[in-house]
Coordinates of C-alpha atoms in Angstrom, one line a residue:
Chain A
M764 CA 80.5 101.0 110.7
C765 CA 83.3 100.6 113.1
K766 CA 83.5 103.0 115.9
P767 CA 87.1 104.3 116.2
A768 CA 87.0 104.2 119.9
N769 CA 86.4 100.4 119.7
I770 CA 89.4 100.0 117.4
F771 CA 91.6 101.9 119.6
F772 CA 90.4 100.0 122.6
L773 CA 92.0 96.8 121.1
F774 CA 95.4 98.1 121.9
G775 CA 96.6 97.4 125.4
V776 CA 98.7 100.0 127.1
L777 CA 102.4 99.2 126.5
I778 CA 105.0 101.1 128.3
F779 CA 107.2 103.0 126.0
A780 CA 110.3 101.3 127.3
S781 CA 113.7 102.8 127.4
C782 CA 114.7 101.1 124.1
K783 CA 117.6 102.8 122.5
V784 CA 117.2 102.8 118.7
D785 CA 120.3 101.4 117.0
P786 CA 120.9 103.5 113.9
K787 CA 120.9 100.5 111.7
I788 CA 118.3 98.3 113.2
I789 CA 114.8 99.7 113.3
E790 CA 112.9 98.3 116.2
P791 CA 109.2 98.5 115.9
L792 CA 108.1 101.1 118.5
P793 CA 105.0 100.5 120.5
V794 CA 102.1 102.1 118.7
S795 CA 99.8 101.6 121.6
G796 CA 100.8 104.7 123.4
L797 CA 99.9 106.7 120.3
V798 CA 96.5 105.2 119.8
E799 CA 94.4 107.4 121.8
V800 CA 90.7 107.7 122.2
V801 CA 89.3 110.6 120.2
P802 CA 90.2 113.7 122.2
E803 CA 87.5 115.0 124.4
G804 CA 85.0 117.2 122.5
W805 CA 86.4 116.3 119.1
P806 CA 84.4 115.0 116.2
L807 CA 85.1 111.4 115.1
P808 CA 88.0 111.1 112.7
K809 CA 87.3 110.5 109.0
Y810 CA 90.1 107.9 108.8
T811 CA 89.7 105.2 111.3
F812 CA 92.0 102.4 110.2
S813 CA 89.0 100.1 109.9
V814 CA 90.4 98.6 106.6
N815 CA 94.0 99.3 107.4
T816 CA 94.3 97.4 110.6
L817 CA 96.8 98.9 113.0
S818 CA 99.9 97.1 114.1
E819 CA 103.2 98.2 115.6
E820 CA 105.1 96.6 112.7
K821 CA 103.1 98.5 110.1
F822 CA 103.6 101.7 111.9
A823 CA 107.3 101.0 112.1
L824 CA 107.4 100.4 108.4
G825 CA 105.5 103.6 107.7
R826 CA 107.9 105.5 109.9
A827 CA 110.9 104.1 108.1
L828 CA 109.3 104.9 104.7
F829 CA 108.5 108.5 105.8
Y830 CA 112.2 109.1 106.5
E831 CA 113.4 107.1 103.5
P832 CA 115.3 109.0 100.8
M833 CA 115.0 106.0 98.4
L834 CA 111.5 107.2 97.9
S835 CA 112.9 110.0 95.7
A836 CA 114.3 109.4 92.2
D837 CA 117.9 110.3 93.1
N838 CA 117.8 109.0 96.7
S839 CA 118.3 112.5 98.1
V840 CA 115.0 113.6 99.6
S841 CA 112.6 111.9 102.0
C842 CA 109.2 113.0 103.2
G843 CA 111.0 114.1 106.4
S844 CA 113.1 116.5 104.4
C845 CA 110.2 118.8 103.8
H846 CA 108.1 117.8 106.9
Q847 CA 110.3 118.3 109.9
Q848 CA 109.1 117.3 113.3
F849 CA 110.4 120.3 115.2
A850 CA 108.3 122.4 112.8
A851 CA 105.2 120.3 113.5
F852 CA 106.1 118.5 110.2
A853 CA 106.1 121.7 108.1
N854 CA 109.3 122.9 106.4
A855 CA 111.0 125.5 108.5
D856 CA 112.3 128.5 106.6
H857 CA 111.2 127.3 103.2
A858 CA 108.5 129.5 101.6
V859 CA 108.0 126.9 98.9
S860 CA 109.2 123.4 98.7
H861 CA 112.6 122.3 97.4
G862 CA 112.6 118.9 95.9
I863 CA 115.1 116.7 94.1
N864 CA 117.7 118.5 91.8
D865 CA 116.8 121.6 93.8
L866 CA 113.6 121.9 91.9
V867 CA 111.5 124.5 93.6
G868 CA 107.8 124.0 93.9
T869 CA 105.1 126.6 94.1
R870 CA 103.6 125.8 97.4
N871 CA 104.5 125.9 101.1
S872 CA 104.8 122.6 102.9
P873 CA 102.0 122.4 105.5
G874 CA 102.3 120.9 109.0
I875 CA 101.2 117.3 109.3
F876 CA 99.1 116.4 112.3
N877 CA 95.5 115.4 112.9
L878 CA 95.3 114.2 109.3
A879 CA 92.8 111.6 110.3
W880 CA 90.3 114.4 110.5
H881 CA 91.0 116.0 107.1
P882 CA 88.4 115.3 104.4
Y883 CA 91.0 115.9 101.7
F884 CA 94.7 116.9 101.4
M885 CA 96.9 119.6 99.9
H886 CA 96.1 123.3 99.8
D887 CA 93.7 122.7 96.9
G888 CA 92.2 119.5 98.4
G889 CA 93.2 117.6 95.3
I890 CA 93.9 114.4 97.2
N891 CA 90.9 112.7 98.6
H892 CA 92.4 110.0 100.8
I893 CA 95.3 109.8 103.2
E894 CA 96.5 106.5 101.6
V895 CA 97.1 107.8 98.2
Q896 CA 98.6 111.1 99.4
P897 CA 102.3 109.8 99.2
L898 CA 101.9 109.1 95.5
G899 CA 102.1 112.8 94.8
P900 CA 105.5 113.6 96.3
I901 CA 107.0 110.3 95.3
T902 CA 106.1 110.5 91.7
N903 CA 106.9 114.3 91.8
T904 CA 104.1 116.6 90.7
L905 CA 106.6 118.5 88.6
E906 CA 106.6 115.5 86.3
M907 CA 103.1 114.5 86.1
G908 CA 102.6 110.8 85.5
A909 CA 106.1 109.8 86.6
D910 CA 106.4 106.2 87.7
I911 CA 106.4 104.7 91.2
N912 CA 107.6 101.3 90.0
P913 CA 111.4 102.2 90.3
V914 CA 110.8 103.0 94.0
I915 CA 109.1 99.6 94.5
V916 CA 112.1 97.9 92.8
K917 CA 114.6 99.7 95.1
L918 CA 112.6 98.8 98.3
Q919 CA 112.3 95.2 97.1
A920 CA 116.0 95.0 96.6
S921 CA 116.7 96.2 100.1
S922 CA 117.0 93.4 102.7
R923 CA 116.1 95.9 105.4
Y924 CA 112.8 96.7 103.7
R925 CA 112.1 93.1 102.8
D926 CA 112.4 92.4 106.5
L927 CA 110.2 95.3 107.5
F928 CA 107.5 94.4 105.0
K929 CA 107.7 90.8 106.1
K930 CA 107.2 91.8 109.8
A931 CA 104.4 94.1 108.9
Y932 CA 102.5 91.9 106.4
G933 CA 103.8 88.4 106.7
S934 CA 105.3 88.6 103.2
D935 CA 108.2 90.5 101.9
T936 CA 106.6 91.5 98.6
V937 CA 106.5 95.2 98.2
N938 CA 103.5 96.9 96.6
T939 CA 101.9 100.3 96.7
Q940 CA 99.0 99.4 99.0
K941 CA 101.3 98.0 101.7
M942 CA 103.6 101.0 101.4
F943 CA 100.8 103.6 101.5
R944 CA 98.8 101.9 104.2
A945 CA 101.8 101.7 106.5
M946 CA 102.5 105.4 105.8
A947 CA 98.9 106.2 106.5
Q948 CA 99.3 104.5 109.9
F949 CA 102.4 106.6 110.7
M950 CA 100.9 109.9 109.6
G951 CA 97.3 109.1 110.6
L952 CA 98.4 108.5 114.2
M953 CA 100.0 111.9 114.5
Y954 CA 97.4 113.3 116.8
S955 CA 98.2 116.7 118.3
Y956 CA 96.0 117.7 121.1
N957 CA 98.2 118.5 124.1
S958 CA 98.9 122.2 123.8
K959 CA 98.5 124.6 126.6
Y960 CA 95.2 125.6 125.1
D961 CA 94.0 121.9 125.3
Y962 CA 95.1 121.5 128.9
Y963 CA 93.2 124.7 129.7
K964 CA 90.1 123.5 127.9
R965 CA 90.2 120.1 129.5
Q966 CA 91.1 121.7 132.9
E967 CA 94.1 119.5 133.2
N968 CA 97.4 120.3 135.0
N969 CA 95.6 123.3 136.6
E970 CA 96.4 125.1 133.3
T971 CA 95.4 128.7 133.1
L972 CA 95.7 131.3 130.3
S973 CA 97.2 134.7 131.0
D974 CA 95.0 137.8 130.6
A975 CA 96.5 138.5 127.2
E976 CA 96.0 135.0 126.1
L977 CA 92.4 135.0 127.2
R978 CA 91.7 138.3 125.5
G979 CA 93.3 136.9 122.4
Y980 CA 91.1 133.8 122.7
N981 CA 88.0 135.8 122.9
L982 CA 89.0 137.9 119.9
F983 CA 89.9 134.7 118.1
I984 CA 86.4 133.4 118.7
S985 CA 84.8 136.5 117.3
K986 CA 87.1 137.2 114.4
C987 CA 88.7 134.0 113.3
S988 CA 86.9 130.9 114.4
S989 CA 84.2 130.9 111.7
C990 CA 87.0 129.6 109.4
H991 CA 89.7 128.4 111.8
T992 CA 87.0 126.5 113.8
E993 CA 87.8 124.7 117.1
P994 CA 88.8 122.1 118.1
L995 CA 90.8 121.4 114.9
F996 CA 91.2 125.1 114.1
S997 CA 89.9 124.6 110.6
D998 CA 86.6 124.1 109.0
F999 CA 88.3 122.4 106.1
A1000 CA 86.4 124.5 103.6
F1001 CA 87.9 126.2 100.6
R1002 CA 88.1 129.9 101.1
N1003 CA 89.7 133.0 99.7
N1004 CA 91.2 135.0 102.5
G1005 CA 92.1 138.0 100.3
L1006 CA 95.7 137.3 99.5
P1007 CA 96.8 139.2 96.4
V1008 CA 97.6 136.7 93.6
N1009 CA 101.3 136.0 93.0
V1010 CA 101.5 137.1 89.4
F1011 CA 104.4 134.7 88.6
V1012 CA 102.7 131.6 89.9
K1013 CA 99.0 132.4 89.4
D1014 CA 98.0 129.6 91.7
S1015 CA 94.3 129.2 91.2
G1016 CA 93.9 127.0 94.3
R1017 CA 90.8 124.9 94.4
A1018 CA 89.9 125.8 90.8
H1019 CA 93.0 123.9 89.7
I1020 CA 91.1 120.8 90.7
T1021 CA 87.5 121.6 89.9
G1022 CA 88.0 123.9 87.0
L1023 CA 85.2 126.0 88.4
P1024 CA 85.5 129.8 88.2
G1025 CA 83.7 130.0 91.6
D1026 CA 86.7 128.1 93.2
R1027 CA 89.4 130.4 91.9
Y1028 CA 92.0 131.5 94.5
K1029 CA 90.3 129.5 97.2
F1030 CA 92.5 127.3 99.5
K1031 CA 91.8 124.8 102.2
T1032 CA 91.6 126.7 105.5
P1033 CA 94.7 125.5 107.4
S1034 CA 94.6 124.4 111.0
L1035 CA 96.2 126.9 113.3
R1036 CA 97.4 124.3 115.8
N1037 CA 101.2 124.5 116.2
I1038 CA 101.1 127.7 114.1
A1039 CA 103.9 129.3 116.0
K1040 CA 106.2 126.5 114.7
T1041 CA 105.1 126.2 111.1
A1042 CA 106.4 129.4 109.6
P1043 CA 106.5 130.5 106.8
Y1044 CA 102.7 131.0 106.2
M1045 CA 100.0 130.8 103.6
H1046 CA 99.9 128.4 100.6
D1047 CA 103.0 130.0 99.1
G1048 CA 104.8 130.8 102.3
R1049 CA 104.7 134.6 101.6
F1050 CA 104.6 135.6 105.3
T1051 CA 107.3 134.8 107.8
T1052 CA 105.7 136.0 111.0
L1053 CA 102.3 135.8 112.6
Q1054 CA 102.4 139.6 112.9
Q1055 CA 102.4 139.7 109.1
C1056 CA 99.5 137.3 108.9
L1057 CA 97.4 139.5 111.2
D1058 CA 98.5 142.7 109.4
H1059 CA 97.2 141.0 106.2
Y1060 CA 93.8 140.5 107.8
T1061 CA 93.6 144.2 108.8
K1062 CA 95.4 146.0 105.9
G1063 CA 96.1 143.5 103.1
V1064 CA 92.8 141.9 102.2
T1065 CA 92.4 142.3 98.5
N1066 CA 88.9 142.1 97.0
L1067 CA 89.5 139.7 94.2
T1068 CA 87.0 137.2 92.6
N1069 CA 85.6 135.0 95.3
L1070 CA 86.8 136.9 98.4
D1071 CA 85.2 135.3 101.4
P1072 CA 82.0 137.2 102.4
L1073 CA 83.4 137.3 106.0
L1074 CA 86.3 139.5 104.9
Q1075 CA 84.5 141.7 102.4
N1076 CA 84.1 144.6 104.7
N1077 CA 87.8 145.7 104.4
G1078 CA 89.1 142.6 106.1
L1079 CA 89.0 142.5 109.9
Q1080 CA 89.2 145.4 112.3
L1081 CA 91.8 144.7 115.0
S1082 CA 94.0 147.2 117.0
A1083 CA 97.7 146.7 117.5
N1084 CA 97.0 145.4 121.0
D1085 CA 94.3 143.0 119.7
K1086 CA 96.9 141.6 117.4
Q1087 CA 99.4 141.1 120.2
D1088 CA 96.7 139.3 122.2
I1089 CA 95.7 137.1 119.3
I1090 CA 99.4 136.2 118.8
A1091 CA 99.7 135.4 122.5
F1092 CA 96.8 133.1 122.1
L1093 CA 98.1 131.4 119.0
Q1094 CA 101.2 130.6 120.9
T1095 CA 99.2 128.5 123.3
L1096 CA 98.4 126.2 120.4
T1097 CA 101.9 124.7 120.3
D1098 CA 101.9 121.0 121.4
Y1099 CA 105.4 120.5 122.7
K1100 CA 104.6 116.9 123.6
F1101 CA 103.9 116.2 119.9
L1102 CA 106.9 118.1 118.7
G1103 CA 109.2 116.0 120.9
D1104 CA 107.4 112.7 120.6
K1105 CA 110.1 110.1 119.8
R1106 CA 107.6 107.8 118.1
F1107 CA 107.4 110.2 115.2
S1108 CA 111.1 111.0 115.0
D1109 CA 113.5 109.8 112.3
P1110 CA 114.3 106.1 113.3
N1111 CA 117.8 106.4 111.7
F1112 CA 119.0 108.8 114.4
Chain B
M92 CA 117.7 61.9 109.0
K93 CA 115.8 61.3 105.8
N94 CA 113.8 58.6 107.5
I95 CA 112.8 60.9 110.3
I96 CA 111.5 63.4 107.8
K97 CA 109.6 60.6 106.0
F98 CA 108.2 59.5 109.3
I99 CA 107.1 63.0 110.2
S100 CA 105.6 63.5 106.8
I101 CA 103.6 60.4 107.1
I102 CA 102.3 61.4 110.4
L103 CA 101.4 64.8 109.2
L104 CA 99.8 63.4 106.1
T105 CA 97.7 61.0 108.2
V106 CA 96.6 63.8 110.5
F107 CA 95.8 66.0 107.5
I108 CA 93.7 63.2 105.9
S109 CA 91.9 62.3 109.0
C110 CA 91.1 66.0 109.7
K111 CA 89.8 66.4 106.2
K112 CA 87.5 63.3 106.7
D113 CA 86.2 64.7 109.9
T114 CA 85.2 68.0 108.5
K115 CA 83.7 66.8 105.2
D116 CA 80.2 65.5 105.9
P117 CA 79.1 64.1 102.5
E118 CA 81.3 61.3 101.2
P119 CA 83.3 62.2 98.1
V120 CA 81.3 61.6 94.9
P121 CA 82.3 58.2 93.5
E122 CA 84.5 58.4 90.4
P123 CA 82.3 57.2 87.5
M124 CA 79.2 59.4 88.3
P125 CA 79.1 62.3 85.8
V126 CA 79.3 65.6 87.6
T127 CA 76.7 68.1 86.7
P128 CA 78.4 71.5 86.6
T129 CA 76.6 74.4 88.3
S130 CA 78.7 77.1 86.7
G131 CA 81.0 77.9 83.8
T132 CA 83.4 80.5 82.5
L133 CA 82.6 83.1 79.9
K134 CA 85.1 85.0 77.8
I135 CA 84.4 88.5 76.7
E136 CA 86.6 89.5 73.8
F137 CA 87.3 93.1 72.9
E138 CA 88.5 93.4 69.3
H139 CA 89.9 96.8 68.5
M140 CA 89.1 98.4 65.1
F141 CA 89.5 101.7 63.4
D142 CA 86.4 102.2 61.4
T143 CA 86.2 98.9 59.6
V144 CA 89.9 97.8 59.7
E145 CA 91.8 96.2 62.5
F146 CA 93.4 98.6 64.9
N147 CA 97.0 98.2 65.9
L148 CA 99.4 100.3 67.9
G149 CA 102.1 101.9 65.7
Q150 CA 99.9 102.1 62.6
N151 CA 98.5 105.2 60.9
Y152 CA 94.8 105.8 60.6
K153 CA 92.8 108.7 59.3
T154 CA 90.3 110.3 61.7
A155 CA 87.0 111.8 60.7
N156 CA 88.7 115.2 60.7
G157 CA 91.2 114.0 58.2
D158 CA 94.1 113.9 60.7
T159 CA 96.6 111.0 60.5
V160 CA 97.0 109.5 63.9
K161 CA 99.2 106.8 65.2
A162 CA 98.7 105.4 68.7
N163 CA 101.4 104.0 70.9
M164 CA 99.2 103.3 73.9
L165 CA 95.6 102.6 74.5
K166 CA 94.4 101.5 78.0
Y167 CA 91.1 101.7 79.7
Y168 CA 89.1 100.2 82.5
I169 CA 86.1 97.9 82.2
S170 CA 84.3 97.3 85.5
N171 CA 81.0 96.3 87.1
I172 CA 80.3 93.6 84.5
V173 CA 76.8 92.2 84.9
L174 CA 75.1 89.4 83.0
T175 CA 71.3 89.0 82.8
K176 CA 69.6 85.7 82.3
N177 CA 66.4 85.1 80.3
D178 CA 64.6 85.0 83.6
N179 CA 66.0 88.4 84.5
T180 CA 68.2 87.2 87.3
T181 CA 71.7 88.7 87.2
Y182 CA 75.2 87.7 87.8
A183 CA 77.8 90.3 88.7
D184 CA 81.5 89.7 88.0
P185 CA 83.1 89.6 91.4
N186 CA 86.6 90.5 90.1
G187 CA 85.2 94.0 89.5
Y188 CA 87.9 95.8 87.6
H189 CA 89.8 95.0 84.4
L190 CA 92.5 97.1 82.9
L191 CA 92.5 96.5 79.1
D192 CA 95.8 97.3 77.5
V193 CA 96.0 97.0 73.7
S194 CA 99.7 96.3 73.9
D195 CA 98.9 93.2 75.9
P196 CA 96.4 91.1 73.9
A197 CA 95.7 88.7 76.8
S198 CA 94.3 91.7 78.7
T199 CA 91.7 92.3 76.0
I200 CA 90.0 89.0 76.6
L201 CA 88.3 89.0 80.0
D202 CA 87.6 85.7 81.8
I203 CA 84.5 85.7 83.9
P204 CA 84.5 82.6 86.0
N205 CA 81.8 80.9 88.2
I206 CA 78.8 82.1 86.2
P207 CA 75.8 80.0 87.1
I208 CA 74.7 77.9 84.2
G209 CA 71.8 79.2 82.2
S210 CA 70.9 81.2 79.1
Y211 CA 71.9 84.8 79.2
K212 CA 70.3 87.5 77.1
S213 CA 72.3 90.6 77.9
L214 CA 75.6 92.1 79.2
S215 CA 76.3 95.4 80.8
F216 CA 79.4 97.1 82.1
I217 CA 81.0 100.4 82.8
L218 CA 83.9 101.8 80.9
G219 CA 85.8 103.3 83.8
V220 CA 86.0 102.9 87.5
D221 CA 83.0 103.7 89.7
S222 CA 83.2 106.6 92.0
A223 CA 83.4 104.5 95.2
S224 CA 86.8 103.0 94.2
N225 CA 88.1 106.4 93.4
C226 CA 87.6 107.4 97.0
S227 CA 88.8 104.3 98.9
G228 CA 92.6 104.9 99.2
A229 CA 95.3 102.5 98.1
Q230 CA 94.0 99.6 96.0
T231 CA 95.6 96.5 94.5
G232 CA 95.2 94.5 91.3
A233 CA 94.0 96.4 88.2
L234 CA 93.5 99.4 90.5
D235 CA 97.0 99.6 91.8
P236 CA 98.2 103.2 91.3
A237 CA 101.5 101.7 90.0
K238 CA 99.6 100.8 86.8
G239 CA 100.0 104.4 85.8
M240 CA 96.3 105.0 85.6
F241 CA 96.0 107.1 88.7
W242 CA 96.5 110.9 89.0
N243 CA 98.9 111.9 91.7
W244 CA 97.8 115.5 92.1
S245 CA 94.0 115.2 91.9
T246 CA 92.9 111.9 93.2
G247 CA 91.1 109.7 90.7
Y248 CA 91.7 107.0 88.1
I249 CA 92.5 107.8 84.5
M250 CA 89.7 105.8 83.0
F251 CA 90.8 106.0 79.4
K252 CA 94.3 106.7 78.2
L253 CA 95.2 107.1 74.5
E254 CA 98.7 108.4 73.6
G255 CA 100.3 108.6 70.2
T256 CA 101.6 111.0 67.5
S257 CA 100.2 112.9 64.6
P258 CA 101.9 115.1 62.0
Q259 CA 98.9 117.4 62.5
S260 CA 99.2 117.6 66.2
G261 CA 99.5 121.1 67.6
S262 CA 102.0 120.0 70.2
S263 CA 105.6 120.9 69.6
T264 CA 106.6 117.3 69.9
K265 CA 103.7 116.2 67.6
T266 CA 102.3 114.1 70.3
L267 CA 98.8 113.2 71.3
T268 CA 98.0 112.8 75.0
Y269 CA 94.5 112.0 76.1
H270 CA 94.0 111.0 79.8
A271 CA 90.3 111.1 80.6
G272 CA 89.3 111.0 84.2
G273 CA 86.8 112.6 86.6
F274 CA 84.6 110.2 88.6
G275 CA 81.7 112.3 89.9
G276 CA 79.3 115.1 89.0
A277 CA 78.2 116.3 85.6
N278 CA 81.6 115.8 84.0
K279 CA 82.3 112.3 85.0
V280 CA 83.8 110.2 82.3
Q281 CA 82.5 106.7 83.1
R282 CA 80.2 105.4 80.4
N283 CA 77.7 102.6 80.6
F284 CA 77.3 100.0 78.0
N285 CA 74.4 97.6 77.7
F286 CA 74.1 94.9 75.0
N287 CA 71.1 92.7 74.3
F288 CA 72.2 89.6 72.4
A289 CA 69.0 89.7 70.3
T290 CA 68.2 86.3 68.8
T291 CA 71.0 84.2 70.3
T292 CA 71.5 83.8 74.0
S293 CA 74.8 83.2 75.6
N294 CA 74.5 79.7 77.1
I295 CA 76.6 78.8 80.0
T296 CA 76.4 75.0 80.3
G297 CA 79.6 74.4 82.2
N298 CA 80.8 72.1 79.5
N299 CA 81.2 74.7 76.7
S300 CA 83.6 77.6 76.2
P301 CA 81.3 80.4 75.3
Y302 CA 82.4 83.9 74.4
I303 CA 81.0 87.2 73.7
H304 CA 82.6 89.2 70.9
L305 CA 82.6 92.9 71.1
S306 CA 84.3 95.4 68.8
V307 CA 85.8 98.7 69.9
D308 CA 86.0 101.4 67.2
V309 CA 88.9 103.7 68.2
N310 CA 87.8 106.2 65.6
E311 CA 84.8 106.9 67.8
F312 CA 87.1 108.7 70.2
F313 CA 87.8 111.3 67.4
K314 CA 84.2 111.8 66.4
N315 CA 80.5 111.8 67.2
P316 CA 79.3 114.1 68.6
A317 CA 82.5 116.2 68.7
T318 CA 84.9 116.0 65.7
I319 CA 88.4 116.2 67.1
N320 CA 90.9 118.4 65.4
V321 CA 94.3 117.4 66.7
A322 CA 95.9 120.7 65.7
T323 CA 94.2 122.2 68.7
Q324 CA 92.9 119.2 70.6
Y325 CA 96.0 117.2 71.3
F326 CA 96.2 117.2 75.1
L327 CA 93.9 116.2 78.0
M328 CA 95.1 115.5 81.5
S329 CA 92.4 116.6 83.9
A330 CA 88.8 116.1 84.8
G331 CA 86.2 118.6 83.6
A332 CA 84.1 119.7 80.6
T333 CA 86.8 118.8 78.1
A334 CA 87.1 115.3 79.5
K335 CA 83.4 114.9 79.3
M336 CA 83.4 115.9 75.7
Y337 CA 85.8 113.0 74.9
A338 CA 83.8 110.6 77.0
D339 CA 80.7 111.5 75.1
N340 CA 82.6 110.5 72.0
Y341 CA 83.8 107.2 73.3
A342 CA 80.4 106.5 74.8
D343 CA 79.4 104.5 71.7
M344 CA 82.8 103.1 70.8
I345 CA 82.0 99.5 71.9
N346 CA 79.6 97.4 69.9
F347 CA 78.2 94.0 70.3
E348 CA 79.1 91.6 67.5
H349 CA 78.0 88.1 68.4
V350 CA 77.9 85.4 71.0
H351 CA 79.5 82.0 70.5
N352 CA 78.4 79.1 72.5

């Protein structure tokens, strides 16, 4: 198979020139700067673009689509409405998602970054491939089986999109594969690996961690990293971390997909990168602060069916100071370079 | 102006022709020589029945359980078609995936082109989409998710989709909704079919228009081994044990009728 490093190598370094983006004309932005070798010490990504050959034009199309309200039935909501860059592409202040017609979903919008390493998507892992992920929000899970064809018709009727498709694929015919692969390029290239923690680990910029941050890091390694495993800060397993079940929603998590009793109330371990920016927390956004998350692990763990063995001894034992230190450490996981990266911003502004 | 275009076209044509001559090493076969074909096209025809009568959308039928059902949609995938010759060599249909839609009669006759000439004794295929194609991201053609045969919340193809109505249906709208999917593990819903043509072989000579005639008994969806009672069993929209139960029912719904050479 193709080694990702080789694919990335094909892209020469292009300077991210001082090109001002006209609100109407969407210039393809240089992808090259984004396409990095696999960060030091990381496993190889699962999604390598080997079939979906990277190009700046496809990336630009994917970027336009990500911020395109025409993807929703009433042209009111884009992916970017629920996945905001300043929140590491989570949805700030929204416990659960708000869609078209103010329909309220049942789950919290997760941050989007390092998706190329995810073996599956959504809190329940129901989606098995980054290229088919956009189908869910577009066709709206609240109406299962709704149709994507009207969206294709709208895009096909837009001269701007015909032009973007033509530039990306040589033909202006719109279809789902072209759409989804372009979006997979845009989302799949959102690598986040330049937090203070990363600089410290790579011994770049003479980065150091404070005493509190270091104490927090050590506590993290002993208490949290069996599930929130470095370097991605997730083991991508389905686990039950002891949240009491919301009786109104009764979200069965992974079991919703597999139907297996052993998967009830298990959710995909979320990455904790950029965690200070992705509040509210947990699959249903029930917590608004990191303090509440840590209090959950010491005081709130509920022994329901399938509680993870690692938490069965009354959750985790942490002092108030330990929690402060862990929070200090979690704050070193914010990648400001990623949050401000213009290549991922809304091209219409 | 026109002359210039003509002139350029002639030049281009000349270049094109000379290029063609350069690259083709054997001289073109002279006109009168009869060409011996090396391959031919086979049609596989799926005729839909309900028990022994012709099946049509919008028509009432009585199931084994005694329920009156009327379908308004029946679609399913046929894939991985393989033909086996008398000498046991095989030919696999490179097109891979076919979506049969009873509302579109043309889709129920599959064209399998480029089959090497010879006598074929058997045919096999899968009802459904193999696991690999359920895990390969955005596909085109019959597998385009825009065909409405793809779940958006739990990745995977709906391999078999039957929708309709029944006065006995337990749903408040008297509808029947059966979407069978699930591509791996014990509850997968793909089913293999393998037909030996018995006495007659299907002969691909390249000069004939052979076809294989199959019949599809829709009533098999409602019976054998599980007799479906639409008062309680009117809805399926996920993978799992229930989907498998329906798949076990449709596992014998396609039958071989005859070959025609």
